[in-house]
Short mmCIF file of C-alpha atoms in Angstrom, two decimals:
data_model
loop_
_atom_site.label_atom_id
_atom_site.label_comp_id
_atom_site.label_asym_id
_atom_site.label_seq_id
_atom_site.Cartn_x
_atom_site.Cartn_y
_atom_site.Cartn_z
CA UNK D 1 -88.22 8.00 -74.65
CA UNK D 2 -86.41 5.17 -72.37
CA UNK D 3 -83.11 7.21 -73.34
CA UNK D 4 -84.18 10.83 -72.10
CA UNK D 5 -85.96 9.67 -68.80
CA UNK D 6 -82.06 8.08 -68.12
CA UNK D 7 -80.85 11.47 -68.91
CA UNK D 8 -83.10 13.48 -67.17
CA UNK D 9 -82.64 11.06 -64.04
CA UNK D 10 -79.04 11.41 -64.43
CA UNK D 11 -78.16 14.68 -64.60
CA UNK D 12 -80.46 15.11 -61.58
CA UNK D 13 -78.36 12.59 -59.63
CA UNK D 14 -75.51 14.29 -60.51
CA UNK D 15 -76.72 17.62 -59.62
CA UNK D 16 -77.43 16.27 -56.43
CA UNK D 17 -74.24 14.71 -55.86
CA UNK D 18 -72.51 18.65 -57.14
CA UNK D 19 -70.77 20.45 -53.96
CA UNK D 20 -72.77 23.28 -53.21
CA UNK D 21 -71.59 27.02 -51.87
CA UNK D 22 -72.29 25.79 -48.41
CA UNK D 23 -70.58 22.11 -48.64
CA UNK D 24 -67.86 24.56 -49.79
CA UNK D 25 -68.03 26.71 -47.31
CA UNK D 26 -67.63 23.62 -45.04
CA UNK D 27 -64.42 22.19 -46.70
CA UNK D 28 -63.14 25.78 -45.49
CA UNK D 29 -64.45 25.91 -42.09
CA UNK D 30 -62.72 22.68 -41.91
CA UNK D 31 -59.13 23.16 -42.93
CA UNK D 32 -59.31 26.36 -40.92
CA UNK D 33 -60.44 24.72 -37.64
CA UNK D 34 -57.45 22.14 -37.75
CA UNK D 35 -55.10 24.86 -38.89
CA UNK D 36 -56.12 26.65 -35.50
CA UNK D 37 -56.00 24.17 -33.47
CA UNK D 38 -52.58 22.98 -35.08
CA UNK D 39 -50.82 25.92 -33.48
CA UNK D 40 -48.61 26.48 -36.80
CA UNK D 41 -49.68 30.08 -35.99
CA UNK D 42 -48.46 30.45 -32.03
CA UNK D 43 -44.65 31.04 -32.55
CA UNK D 44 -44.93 33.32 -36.00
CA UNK D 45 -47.09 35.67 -33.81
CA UNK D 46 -45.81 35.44 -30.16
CA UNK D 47 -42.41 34.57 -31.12
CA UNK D 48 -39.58 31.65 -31.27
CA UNK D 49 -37.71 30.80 -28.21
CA UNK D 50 -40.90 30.72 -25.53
CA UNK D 51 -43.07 27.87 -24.51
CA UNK D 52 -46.09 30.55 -24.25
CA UNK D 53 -49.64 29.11 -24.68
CA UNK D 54 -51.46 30.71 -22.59
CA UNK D 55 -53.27 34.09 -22.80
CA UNK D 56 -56.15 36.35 -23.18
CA UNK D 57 -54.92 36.90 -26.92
CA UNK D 58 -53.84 32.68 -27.28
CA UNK D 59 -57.21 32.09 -26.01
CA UNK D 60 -59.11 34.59 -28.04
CA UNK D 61 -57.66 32.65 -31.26
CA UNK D 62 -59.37 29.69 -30.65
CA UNK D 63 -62.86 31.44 -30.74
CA UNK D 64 -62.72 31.45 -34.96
CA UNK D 65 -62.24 27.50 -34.72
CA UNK D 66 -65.13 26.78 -32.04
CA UNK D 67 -67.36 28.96 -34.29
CA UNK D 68 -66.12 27.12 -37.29
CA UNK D 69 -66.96 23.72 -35.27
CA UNK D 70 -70.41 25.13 -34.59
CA UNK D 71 -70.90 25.79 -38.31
CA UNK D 72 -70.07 22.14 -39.24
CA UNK D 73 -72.35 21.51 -36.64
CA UNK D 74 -75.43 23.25 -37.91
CA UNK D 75 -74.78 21.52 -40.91
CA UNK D 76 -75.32 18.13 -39.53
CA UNK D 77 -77.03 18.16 -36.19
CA UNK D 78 -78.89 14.55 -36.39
CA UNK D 79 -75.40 13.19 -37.27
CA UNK D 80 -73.60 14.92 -34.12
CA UNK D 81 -76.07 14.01 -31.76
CA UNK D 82 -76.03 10.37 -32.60
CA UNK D 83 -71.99 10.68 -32.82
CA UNK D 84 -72.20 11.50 -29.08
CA UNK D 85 -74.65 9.04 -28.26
CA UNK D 86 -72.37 6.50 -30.12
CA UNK D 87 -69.33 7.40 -28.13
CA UNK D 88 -70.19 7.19 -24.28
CA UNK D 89 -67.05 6.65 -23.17
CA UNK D 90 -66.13 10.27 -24.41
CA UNK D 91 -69.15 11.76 -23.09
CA UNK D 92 -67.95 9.74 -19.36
CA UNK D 93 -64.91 11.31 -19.71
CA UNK D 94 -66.07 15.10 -20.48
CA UNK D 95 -68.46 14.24 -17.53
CA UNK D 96 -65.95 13.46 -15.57
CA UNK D 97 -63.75 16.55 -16.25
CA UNK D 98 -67.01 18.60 -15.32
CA UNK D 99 -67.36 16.78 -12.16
CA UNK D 100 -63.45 17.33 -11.26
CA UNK D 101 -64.52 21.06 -10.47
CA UNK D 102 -65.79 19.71 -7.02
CA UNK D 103 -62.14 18.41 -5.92
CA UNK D 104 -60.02 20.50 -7.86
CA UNK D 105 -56.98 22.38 -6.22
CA UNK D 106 -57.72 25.42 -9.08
CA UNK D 107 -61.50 25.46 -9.75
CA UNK D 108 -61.86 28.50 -12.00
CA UNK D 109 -58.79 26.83 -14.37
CA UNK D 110 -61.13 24.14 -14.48
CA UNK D 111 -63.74 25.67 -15.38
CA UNK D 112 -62.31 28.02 -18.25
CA UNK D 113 -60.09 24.64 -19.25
CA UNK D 114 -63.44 22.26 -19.50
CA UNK D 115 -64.98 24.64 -21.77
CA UNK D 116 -62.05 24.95 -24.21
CA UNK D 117 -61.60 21.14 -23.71
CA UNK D 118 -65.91 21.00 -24.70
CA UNK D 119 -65.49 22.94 -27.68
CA UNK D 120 -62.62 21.13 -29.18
CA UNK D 121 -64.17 17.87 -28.40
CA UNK D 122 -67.01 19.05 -30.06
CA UNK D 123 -64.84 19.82 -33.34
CA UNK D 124 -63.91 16.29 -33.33
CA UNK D 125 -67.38 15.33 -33.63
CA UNK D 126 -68.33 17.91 -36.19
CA UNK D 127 -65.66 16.79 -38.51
CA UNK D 128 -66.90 12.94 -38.23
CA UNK D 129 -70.60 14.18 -38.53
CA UNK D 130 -70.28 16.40 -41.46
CA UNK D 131 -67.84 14.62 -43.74
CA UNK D 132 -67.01 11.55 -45.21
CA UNK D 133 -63.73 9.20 -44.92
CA UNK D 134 -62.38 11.07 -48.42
CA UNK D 135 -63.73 14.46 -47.81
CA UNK D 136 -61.93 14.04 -43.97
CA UNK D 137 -59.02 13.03 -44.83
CA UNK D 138 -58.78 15.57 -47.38
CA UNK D 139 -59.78 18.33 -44.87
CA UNK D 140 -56.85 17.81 -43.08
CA UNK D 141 -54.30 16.96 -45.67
CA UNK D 142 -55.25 20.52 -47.07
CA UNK D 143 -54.26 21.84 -43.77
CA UNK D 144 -51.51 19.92 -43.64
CA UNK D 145 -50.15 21.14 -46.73
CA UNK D 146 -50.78 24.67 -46.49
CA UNK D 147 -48.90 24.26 -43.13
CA UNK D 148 -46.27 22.64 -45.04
CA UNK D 149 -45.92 24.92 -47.83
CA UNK D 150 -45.27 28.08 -45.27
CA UNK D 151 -43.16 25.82 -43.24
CA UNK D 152 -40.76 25.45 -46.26
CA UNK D 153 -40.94 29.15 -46.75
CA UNK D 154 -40.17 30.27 -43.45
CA UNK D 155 -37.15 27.73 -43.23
CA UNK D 156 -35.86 29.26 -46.92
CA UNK D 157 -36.91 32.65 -46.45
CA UNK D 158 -36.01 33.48 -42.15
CA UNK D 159 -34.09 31.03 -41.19
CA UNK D 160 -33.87 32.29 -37.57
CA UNK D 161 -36.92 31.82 -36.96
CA UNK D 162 -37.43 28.60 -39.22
CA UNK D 163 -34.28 26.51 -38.33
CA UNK D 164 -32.98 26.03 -34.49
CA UNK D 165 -29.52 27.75 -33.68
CA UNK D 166 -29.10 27.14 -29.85
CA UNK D 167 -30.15 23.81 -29.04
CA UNK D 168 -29.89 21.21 -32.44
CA UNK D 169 -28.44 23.86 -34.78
CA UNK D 170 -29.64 24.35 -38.21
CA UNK D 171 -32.34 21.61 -37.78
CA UNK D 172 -35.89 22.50 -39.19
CA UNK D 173 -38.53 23.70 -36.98
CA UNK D 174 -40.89 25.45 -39.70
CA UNK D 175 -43.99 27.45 -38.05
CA UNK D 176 -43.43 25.66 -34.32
CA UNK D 177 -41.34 26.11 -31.34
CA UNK D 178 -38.91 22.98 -31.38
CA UNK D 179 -37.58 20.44 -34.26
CA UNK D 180 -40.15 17.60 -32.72
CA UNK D 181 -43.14 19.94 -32.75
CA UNK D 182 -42.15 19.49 -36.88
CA UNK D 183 -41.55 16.44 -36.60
CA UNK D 184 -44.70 15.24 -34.97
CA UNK D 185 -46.85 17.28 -36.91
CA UNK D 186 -45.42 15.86 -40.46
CA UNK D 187 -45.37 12.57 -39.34
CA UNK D 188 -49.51 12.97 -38.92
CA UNK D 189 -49.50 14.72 -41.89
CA UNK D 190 -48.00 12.53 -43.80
CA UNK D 191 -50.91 9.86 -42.82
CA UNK D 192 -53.44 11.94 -43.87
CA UNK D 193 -51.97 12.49 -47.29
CA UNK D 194 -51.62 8.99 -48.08
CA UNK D 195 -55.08 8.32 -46.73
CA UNK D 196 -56.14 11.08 -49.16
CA UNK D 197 -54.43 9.87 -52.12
CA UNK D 198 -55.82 6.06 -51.40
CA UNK D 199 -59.34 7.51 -51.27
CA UNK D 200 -59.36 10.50 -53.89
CA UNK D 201 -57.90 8.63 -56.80
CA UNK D 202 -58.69 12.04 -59.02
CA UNK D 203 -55.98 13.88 -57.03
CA UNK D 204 -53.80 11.06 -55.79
CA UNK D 205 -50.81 13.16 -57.57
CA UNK D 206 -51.24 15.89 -55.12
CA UNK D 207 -51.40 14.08 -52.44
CA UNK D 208 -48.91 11.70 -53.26
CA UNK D 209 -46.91 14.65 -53.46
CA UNK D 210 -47.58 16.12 -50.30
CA UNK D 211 -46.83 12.75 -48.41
CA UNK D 212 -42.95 13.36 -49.76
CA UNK D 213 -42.94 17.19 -48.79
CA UNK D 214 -44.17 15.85 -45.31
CA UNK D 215 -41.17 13.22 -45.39
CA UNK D 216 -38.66 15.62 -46.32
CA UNK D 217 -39.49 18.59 -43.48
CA UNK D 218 -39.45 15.67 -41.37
CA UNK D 219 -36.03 14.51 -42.25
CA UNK D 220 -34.56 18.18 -42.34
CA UNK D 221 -36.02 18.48 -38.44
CA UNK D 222 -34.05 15.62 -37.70
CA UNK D 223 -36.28 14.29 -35.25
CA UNK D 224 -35.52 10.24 -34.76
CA UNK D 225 -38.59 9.64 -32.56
CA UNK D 226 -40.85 10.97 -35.76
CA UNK D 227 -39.09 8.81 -38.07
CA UNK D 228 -39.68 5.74 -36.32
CA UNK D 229 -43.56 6.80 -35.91
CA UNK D 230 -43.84 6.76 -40.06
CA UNK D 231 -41.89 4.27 -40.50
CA UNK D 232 -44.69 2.56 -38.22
CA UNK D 233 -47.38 4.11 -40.36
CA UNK D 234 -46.11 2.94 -43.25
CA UNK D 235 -46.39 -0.53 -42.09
CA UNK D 236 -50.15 0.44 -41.08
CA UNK D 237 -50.79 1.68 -44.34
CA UNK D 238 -49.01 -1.58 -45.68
CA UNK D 239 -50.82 -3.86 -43.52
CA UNK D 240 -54.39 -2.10 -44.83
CA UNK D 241 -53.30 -3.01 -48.73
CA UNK D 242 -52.35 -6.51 -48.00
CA UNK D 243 -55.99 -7.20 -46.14
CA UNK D 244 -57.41 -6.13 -49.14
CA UNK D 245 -55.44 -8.59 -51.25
CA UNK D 246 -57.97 -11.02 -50.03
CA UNK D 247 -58.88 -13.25 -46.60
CA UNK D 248 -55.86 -15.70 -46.71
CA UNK D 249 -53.17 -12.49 -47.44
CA UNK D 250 -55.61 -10.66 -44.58
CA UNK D 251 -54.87 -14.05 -42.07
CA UNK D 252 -51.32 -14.28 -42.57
CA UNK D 253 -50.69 -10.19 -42.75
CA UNK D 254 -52.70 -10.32 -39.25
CA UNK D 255 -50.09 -13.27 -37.97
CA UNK D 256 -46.95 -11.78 -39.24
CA UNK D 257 -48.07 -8.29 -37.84
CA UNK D 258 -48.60 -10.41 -34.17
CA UNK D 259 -45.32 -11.33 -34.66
CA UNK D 260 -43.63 -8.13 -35.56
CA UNK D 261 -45.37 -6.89 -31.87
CA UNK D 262 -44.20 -9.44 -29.92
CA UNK D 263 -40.56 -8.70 -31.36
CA UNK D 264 -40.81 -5.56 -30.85
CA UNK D 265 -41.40 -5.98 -27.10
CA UNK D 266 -39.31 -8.25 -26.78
CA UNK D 267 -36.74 -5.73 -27.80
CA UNK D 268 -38.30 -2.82 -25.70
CA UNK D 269 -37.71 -5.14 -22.48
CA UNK D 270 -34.27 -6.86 -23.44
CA UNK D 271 -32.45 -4.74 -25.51
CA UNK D 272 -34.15 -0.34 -24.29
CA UNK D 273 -30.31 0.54 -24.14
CA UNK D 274 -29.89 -0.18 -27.57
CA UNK D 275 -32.84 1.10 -28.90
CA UNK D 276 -32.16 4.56 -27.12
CA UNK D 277 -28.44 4.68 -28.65
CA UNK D 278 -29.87 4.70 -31.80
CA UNK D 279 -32.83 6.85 -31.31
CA UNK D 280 -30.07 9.15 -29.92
CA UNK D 281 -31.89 9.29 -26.51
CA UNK D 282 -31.03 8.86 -22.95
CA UNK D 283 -32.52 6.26 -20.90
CA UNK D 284 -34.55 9.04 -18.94
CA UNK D 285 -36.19 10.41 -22.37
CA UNK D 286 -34.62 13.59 -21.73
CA UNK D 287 -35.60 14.19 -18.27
CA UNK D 288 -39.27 12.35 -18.70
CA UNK D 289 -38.83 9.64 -15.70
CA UNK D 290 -38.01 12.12 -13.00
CA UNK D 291 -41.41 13.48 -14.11
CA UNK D 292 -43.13 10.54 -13.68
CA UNK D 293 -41.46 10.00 -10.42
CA UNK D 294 -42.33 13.46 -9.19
CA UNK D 295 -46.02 12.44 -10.44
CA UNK D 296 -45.86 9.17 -8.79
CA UNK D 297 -45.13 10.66 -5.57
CA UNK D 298 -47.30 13.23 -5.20
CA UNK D 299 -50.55 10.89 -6.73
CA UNK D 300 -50.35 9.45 -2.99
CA UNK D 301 -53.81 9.73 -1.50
CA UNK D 302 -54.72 11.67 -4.58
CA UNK D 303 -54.51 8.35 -6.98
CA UNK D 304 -58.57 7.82 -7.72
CA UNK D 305 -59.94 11.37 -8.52
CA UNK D 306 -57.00 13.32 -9.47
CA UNK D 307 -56.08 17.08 -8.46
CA UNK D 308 -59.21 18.37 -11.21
CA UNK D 309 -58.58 19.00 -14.94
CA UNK D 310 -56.20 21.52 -15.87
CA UNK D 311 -55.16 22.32 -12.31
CA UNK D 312 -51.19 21.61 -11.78
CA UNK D 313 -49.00 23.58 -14.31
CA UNK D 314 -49.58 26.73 -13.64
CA UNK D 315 -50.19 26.62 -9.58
CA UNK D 316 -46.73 28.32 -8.66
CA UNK D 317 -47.58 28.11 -4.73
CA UNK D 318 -44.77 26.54 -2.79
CA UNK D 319 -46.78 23.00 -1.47
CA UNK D 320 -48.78 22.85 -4.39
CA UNK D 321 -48.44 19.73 -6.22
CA UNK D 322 -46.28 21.33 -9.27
CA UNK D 323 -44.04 22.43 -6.72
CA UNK D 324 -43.20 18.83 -5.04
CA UNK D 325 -43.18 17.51 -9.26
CA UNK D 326 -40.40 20.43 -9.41
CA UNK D 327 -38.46 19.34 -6.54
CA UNK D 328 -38.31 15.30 -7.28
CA UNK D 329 -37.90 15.97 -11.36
CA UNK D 330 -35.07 18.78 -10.47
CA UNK D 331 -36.98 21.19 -13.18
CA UNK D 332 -40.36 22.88 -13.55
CA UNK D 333 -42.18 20.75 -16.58
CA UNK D 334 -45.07 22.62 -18.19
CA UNK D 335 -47.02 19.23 -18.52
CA UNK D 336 -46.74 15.03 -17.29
CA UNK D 337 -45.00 14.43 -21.03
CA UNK D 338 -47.05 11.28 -20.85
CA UNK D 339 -50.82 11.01 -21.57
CA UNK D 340 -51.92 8.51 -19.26
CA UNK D 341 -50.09 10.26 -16.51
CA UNK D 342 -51.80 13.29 -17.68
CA UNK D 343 -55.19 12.01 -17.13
CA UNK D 344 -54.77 10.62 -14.21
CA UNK D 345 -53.45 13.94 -12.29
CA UNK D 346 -56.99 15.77 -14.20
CA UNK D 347 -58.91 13.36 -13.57
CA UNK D 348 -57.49 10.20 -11.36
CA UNK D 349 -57.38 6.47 -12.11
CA UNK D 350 -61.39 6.47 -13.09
CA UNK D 351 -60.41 8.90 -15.65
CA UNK D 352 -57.83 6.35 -16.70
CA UNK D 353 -59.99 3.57 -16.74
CA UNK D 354 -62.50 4.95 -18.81
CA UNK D 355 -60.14 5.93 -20.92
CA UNK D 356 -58.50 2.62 -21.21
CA UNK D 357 -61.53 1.35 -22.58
CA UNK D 358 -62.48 3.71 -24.95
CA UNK D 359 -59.06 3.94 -26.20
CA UNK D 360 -59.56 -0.22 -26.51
CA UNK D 361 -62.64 0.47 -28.44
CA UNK D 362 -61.23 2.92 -31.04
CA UNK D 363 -58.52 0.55 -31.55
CA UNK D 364 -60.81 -2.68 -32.23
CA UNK D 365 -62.88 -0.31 -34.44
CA UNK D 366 -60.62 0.32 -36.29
CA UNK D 367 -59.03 -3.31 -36.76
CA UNK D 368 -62.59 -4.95 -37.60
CA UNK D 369 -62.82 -1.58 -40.54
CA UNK D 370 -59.29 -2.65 -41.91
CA UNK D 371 -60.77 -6.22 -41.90
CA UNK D 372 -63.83 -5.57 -43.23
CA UNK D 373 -62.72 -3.28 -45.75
CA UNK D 374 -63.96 -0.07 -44.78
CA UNK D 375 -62.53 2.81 -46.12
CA UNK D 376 -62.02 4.69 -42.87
CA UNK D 377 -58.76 1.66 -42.68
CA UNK D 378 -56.17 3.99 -44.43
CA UNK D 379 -57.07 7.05 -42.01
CA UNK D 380 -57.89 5.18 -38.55
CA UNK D 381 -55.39 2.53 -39.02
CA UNK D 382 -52.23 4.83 -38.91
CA UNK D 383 -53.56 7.49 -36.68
CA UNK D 384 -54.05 5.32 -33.90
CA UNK D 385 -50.82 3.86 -34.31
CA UNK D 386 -49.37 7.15 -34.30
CA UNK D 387 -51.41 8.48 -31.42
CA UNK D 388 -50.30 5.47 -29.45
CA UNK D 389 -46.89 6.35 -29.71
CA UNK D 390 -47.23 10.12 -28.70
CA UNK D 391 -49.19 9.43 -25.79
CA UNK D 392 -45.80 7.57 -24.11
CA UNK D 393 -44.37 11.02 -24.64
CA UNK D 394 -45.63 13.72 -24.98
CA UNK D 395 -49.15 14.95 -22.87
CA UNK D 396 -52.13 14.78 -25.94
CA UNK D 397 -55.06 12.50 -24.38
CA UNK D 398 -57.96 14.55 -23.37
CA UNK D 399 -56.17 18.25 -24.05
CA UNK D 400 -58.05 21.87 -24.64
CA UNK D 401 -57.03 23.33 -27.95
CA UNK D 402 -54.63 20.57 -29.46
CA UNK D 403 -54.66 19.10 -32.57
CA UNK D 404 -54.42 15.42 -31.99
CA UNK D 405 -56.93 15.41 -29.71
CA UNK D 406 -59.29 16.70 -31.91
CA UNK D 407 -58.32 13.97 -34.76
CA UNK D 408 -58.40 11.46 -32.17
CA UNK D 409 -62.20 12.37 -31.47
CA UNK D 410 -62.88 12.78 -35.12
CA UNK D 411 -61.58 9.22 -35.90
CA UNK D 412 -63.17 7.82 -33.32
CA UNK D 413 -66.36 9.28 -33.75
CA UNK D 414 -66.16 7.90 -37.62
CA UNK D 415 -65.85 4.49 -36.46
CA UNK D 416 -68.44 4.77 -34.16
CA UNK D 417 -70.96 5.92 -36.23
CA UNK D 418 -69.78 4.27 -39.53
CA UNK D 419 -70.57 3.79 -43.23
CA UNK D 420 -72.80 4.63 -45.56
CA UNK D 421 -73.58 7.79 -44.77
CA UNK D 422 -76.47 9.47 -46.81
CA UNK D 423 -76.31 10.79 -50.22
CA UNK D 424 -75.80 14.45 -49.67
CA UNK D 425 -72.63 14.03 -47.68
CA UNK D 426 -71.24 12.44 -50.72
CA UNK D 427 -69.73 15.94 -51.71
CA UNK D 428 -65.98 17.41 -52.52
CA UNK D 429 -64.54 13.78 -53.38
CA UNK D 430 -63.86 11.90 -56.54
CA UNK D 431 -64.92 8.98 -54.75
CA UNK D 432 -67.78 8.44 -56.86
CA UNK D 433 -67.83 7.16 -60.43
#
């Protein structure tokens, strides 16, 4: 009798635990939100060669993925209102983009920019909400893969379209414009598919797998600056393990990894020549500091609210701000190639400064998880690293349609609201016994 009340109890459990057609249907509407907002699709269908990202069709894409993000929504509504409640430094800043209508030199960009910006946000939260650390991490690493799977086709199959012949010729640019779009994207890939194989021992073949693929598209694009950003995950994801070891491998990890930082700056402010000779860069990062300096110069009198979100790049009048940018840089840029300097022409040094300290925030979230041994460590841990790196770059903080900054809200968001989560969202991962 004792024996068949265990079974009975058990096979209800697992029942329970069994994905369903909707937590299915979820998985999907996940991978197909990131591979949206990846932009894998934008130069198959509008063409290699042009910086185009803009347009009634571009923007008519992205409807599919908000929809999708209000489907993960509906599926957990108590968890994405308390995700937004847990993060009020992102709500400050979407408030603040709102508010930048008032003072900004284009209002109606502003306007259609805040709600793309609003609806990607919100599919940041709607991953976090619906899905757990495993299932996450395996959302995008499916994405991920399927973009690297028709990235190696392309490359194999039309070469002029998936390998550069102008500028770089015959590296690897797979589904985007430019070698480092490749780059970038397999260097977050490649995270995610370690993550996945960490926390999904059942498929940790695939994924392991995957992590390679990523690894070798990323060494066929030849970009140095991606390289050095895995080679930094890696350590992450190195740095994660050897906490777990136990707390006296955690201490000294934690005092060697101090260490590492304070060499590596060292470097940065002793030795930049050096590092850019063998990143194969010039010390103006290809034209980046005359950007800045154009930025710098027109932020006079302009420096605490900013000229309103999504405003500058595409005001072609002859005193508008782009235009003085233009004349100190010596080029037109299409964005500030720097995410703090990005913010703070949306949004001005407020905008920075809330930013600052949610982006201090994320990163002592996710330090105290690695610490504490939450599994969120082998996705959060990496990322941010990652994510740090790009901001000095390239222009992904607080950006409509993008990618990262949707991950970047997701990850956040995860930390925020942290572990356990009930029962029912323990579906599509092997985590379980």
């Amino acid at each position: 009798m004792t024996a068949r009340a265990w079974s009975v109890e058990d096979m209800r459990a697992e029942a329970e635990a069994r994905p369903t057609a909707l937590d299915a249907l979820a998985f999907v509407s996940g991978v197909f939100m990131v591979l949206i907002y990846s932009q894998g699709w934008l130069a198959p269908m509008m063409g290699y060669g042009t910086a185009t990202s803009e347009g009634a069709l571009i923007r008519l894409i992205y409807f599919p993925a908000y929809a999708a993000g209000l489907f993960l929504v509906a599926g957990a509504i108590p968890r994405t209102i308390l995700g937004f409640a847990k993060s009020p430094f992102l709500v400050l800043l979407l408030l603040l983009v709102g508010l930048s209508w008032f003072w900004s030199v284009d209002p109606s960009a502003t306007v259609r920019r805040l709600v793309a910006l609003g609806f990607t946000s919100l599919g940041g939260v709607a991953l976090a909400a619906r899905f757990r650390w495993p299932t996450f991490a395996e959302v995008v690493a499916t994405a991920f893969a399927i973009l690297v799977a028709l990235s190696f086709a392309i490359s194999v199959l039309k070469p002029d379209w998936g390998r550069m012949s102008a500028d770089f010729p015959g590296a690897w640019r797979g589904l985007w414009l430019e070698k480092n779009n490749l780059g970038g994207n397999m260097a977050v890939a490649f995270g995610f598919c370690v993550a996945a194989a960490a926390l999904v021992p059942a498929r940790r073949i695939i994924w392991s797998a995957a992590a390679l693929a990523c690894v070798l598209l990323l060494a066929l694009s030849t970009s140095k600056t991606s390289l050095v950003v895995v080679l930094l995950m890696i350590g992450c994801l190195g740095f994660v393990w050897l906490v777990r070891r136990g707390p006296a491998v955690g201490v000294a990890t934690a005092f060697t990894a101090l260490a590492g930082l304070a060499l590596v700056a060292m470097i940065w402010l002793f030795a930049a020549d050096a590092v850019f000779d063998l990143l194969g860069k010039d010390a103006t990062l290809t034209g980046r500091t005359e950007i800045w300096d154009g930025i710098n110069r027109v932020m006079v009198g302009h420096e605490w609210l900013g000229f309103g979100y999504g405003a500058i790049w595409d005001d072609t009048d002859a005193f508008a701000p782009l235009a003085w940018i233009t004349h100190y840089a010596g080029f037109r840029a299409g964005h500030a190639h720097n995410g703090w300097m990005e913010v703070w022409l949306n949004i001005g040094l407020i905008g920075v400064i809330v930013f600052g300290l949610w982006f201090i925030e994320i990163w002592l979230r996710a330090i105290w998880t690695t610490f504490a041994g939450g599994e969120g460590a082998w996705v959060a841990l990496p990322f941010i690293a990652a994510y740090s790196i790009a901001m000095l770059t390239e222009s992904v903080t607080l950006t409509w349609n993008d990618l990262r900054w949707v991950l970047l809200v997701a990850v956040a968001t995860k930390l925020a609201l942290g572990e356990p989560q009930p029962d029912r969202w323990i579906r599509f991962s092997s985590a379980r016994p």
